[in-house]
Structure formats: structure tokens, C-alpha cells
């Protein structure tokens, strides 16, 4: 699931069946998203701190950078229920950005 508004894009969900992990499926899917939306200059996504596999995928495979760390002491200003989010993810969430060239 993605949302595109002007030159900004949000990756809300990228799901790959666990049976297909480590076969390049997620990376191919992400490359197709970028190809279909050349107007996007900045992509953004968020993933929980504990999701090491996601962090590796976004940073090392797709070229995103960690730009912010949301936690109980630094709530997500874009979430109307940020306090509930902090309770749900007590270890925090990383916000990633990918700036296109």
C-alpha cells in the first residue's frame, strides 16, 4: 500500500509472504513502485524498532535512511493517537526516508 501526493510518497505496507523471503521478491516489488512513480522525490515509511529484518531491507537493500526515532519521549507529531502508538510499540519506531536522485 502506497500513497502519493505530489512529489512525496508514503509506503504504508509492503507485505511479502514469509515463504518468499530472501528471494528478492520484496526488492523487485519496491523497484516496480519506484519505476511507476518517477514523480516522487521523497519516499517515507515507518517500522518498529524490533523489526530488524525490515530495517535491513529498507536501509541496506532499498536505500532508505533512518531520519527519526519515535518513542515515549519523542512522539510522532503526525499521529493523532501518538500516545497509544507509543504504548503499542514501547521500544519505538523508526521513520525512514529515501530521497530520489
Coordinates of C-alpha atoms in Angstrom, one line a residue:
X1 CA 0.0 0.0 0.0
X2 CA 1.4 3.3 -1.0
X3 CA 0.1 6.9 -1.1
X4 CA 1.5 9.5 -3.5
X5 CA 0.8 13.2 -3.1
X6 CA 2.7 15.4 -5.5
X7 CA 6.4 14.7 -5.1
X8 CA 6.0 12.8 -1.8
X9 CA 5.2 9.1 -1.3
X10 CA 4.4 7.1 1.7
X11 CA 4.9 3.3 1.9
X12 CA 2.3 2.2 4.3
X13 CA 2.6 -1.6 3.8
X14 CA 4.8 -3.9 1.8
X15 CA 4.0 -7.5 2.6
X16 CA 5.8 -10.5 1.2
X17 CA 4.9 -14.0 2.3
X18 CA 7.4 -15.4 4.7
X19 CA 7.8 -18.4 2.2
X20 CA 9.2 -15.9 -0.3
X21 CA 11.6 -14.0 2.0
X22 CA 15.3 -13.8 0.8
X23 CA 14.4 -14.4 -2.8
X24 CA 14.4 -10.8 -4.0
X25 CA 10.6 -10.5 -4.2
X26 CA 10.2 -7.5 -1.9
X27 CA 13.1 -5.7 -3.6
X28 CA 11.6 -6.3 -7.0
X29 CA 8.2 -5.0 -5.8
X30 CA 9.8 -1.9 -4.4
X31 CA 11.8 -1.3 -7.6
X32 CA 8.5 -1.5 -9.5
X33 CA 6.9 1.1 -7.2
X34 CA 9.7 3.5 -7.8
X35 CA 9.5 2.9 -11.6
X36 CA 5.8 3.6 -11.6
X37 CA 6.1 6.8 -9.6
X38 CA 9.1 8.8 -11.1
X39 CA 7.4 12.0 -9.8
X40 CA 8.1 11.1 -6.2
X41 CA 11.2 12.8 -4.9
X42 CA 11.0 11.6 -1.3
X43 CA 9.6 8.3 -0.1
X44 CA 8.8 7.7 3.6
X45 CA 8.0 4.7 5.7
X46 CA 7.9 3.7 9.4
X47 CA 8.7 0.4 11.0
X48 CA 9.0 -0.8 14.6
X49 CA 12.4 -0.9 16.3
X50 CA 12.3 -4.6 16.8
X51 CA 11.7 -5.4 13.1
X52 CA 15.4 -5.9 12.3
X53 CA 14.6 -7.7 9.0
X54 CA 12.6 -4.7 7.9
X55 CA 15.3 -2.2 8.9
X56 CA 17.9 -4.2 7.0
X57 CA 15.6 -4.3 3.9
X58 CA 14.8 -0.6 3.9
X59 CA 18.3 0.6 4.6
X60 CA 20.6 -1.9 3.0
X61 CA 18.5 -3.1 0.1
X62 CA 16.3 -0.2 -0.9
X63 CA 18.5 2.8 0.1
X64 CA 16.3 4.4 2.8
X65 CA 17.9 6.3 5.7
X66 CA 16.7 6.4 9.2
X67 CA 15.8 10.0 9.9
X68 CA 13.8 9.9 13.1
X69 CA 13.1 7.6 16.1
X70 CA 9.7 7.8 17.7
X71 CA 9.4 6.6 21.3
X72 CA 7.5 7.6 24.5
X73 CA 9.8 10.6 24.9
X74 CA 9.5 11.7 21.3
X75 CA 6.0 11.1 20.0
X76 CA 5.1 11.0 16.3
X77 CA 3.6 14.5 15.6
X78 CA 1.7 13.2 12.6
X79 CA -0.2 10.6 14.6
X80 CA -3.4 11.8 16.3
X81 CA -3.1 8.9 18.7
X82 CA 0.7 9.0 19.2
X83 CA 0.4 8.2 22.9
X84 CA -1.4 4.9 22.1
X85 CA 1.1 4.2 19.4
X86 CA 3.9 4.6 22.0
X87 CA 2.2 2.1 24.3
X88 CA 1.7 -0.3 21.4
X89 CA 5.4 0.0 20.4
X90 CA 7.2 0.8 23.7
X91 CA 10.6 0.2 22.1
X92 CA 9.8 2.8 19.5
X93 CA 9.5 3.2 15.7
X94 CA 12.0 4.3 13.1
X95 CA 11.0 6.8 10.4
X96 CA 12.8 6.3 7.1
X97 CA 13.2 8.5 4.1
X98 CA 14.5 7.8 0.6
X99 CA 15.4 10.9 -1.4
X100 CA 15.4 10.1 -5.1
X101 CA 18.0 11.4 -7.5

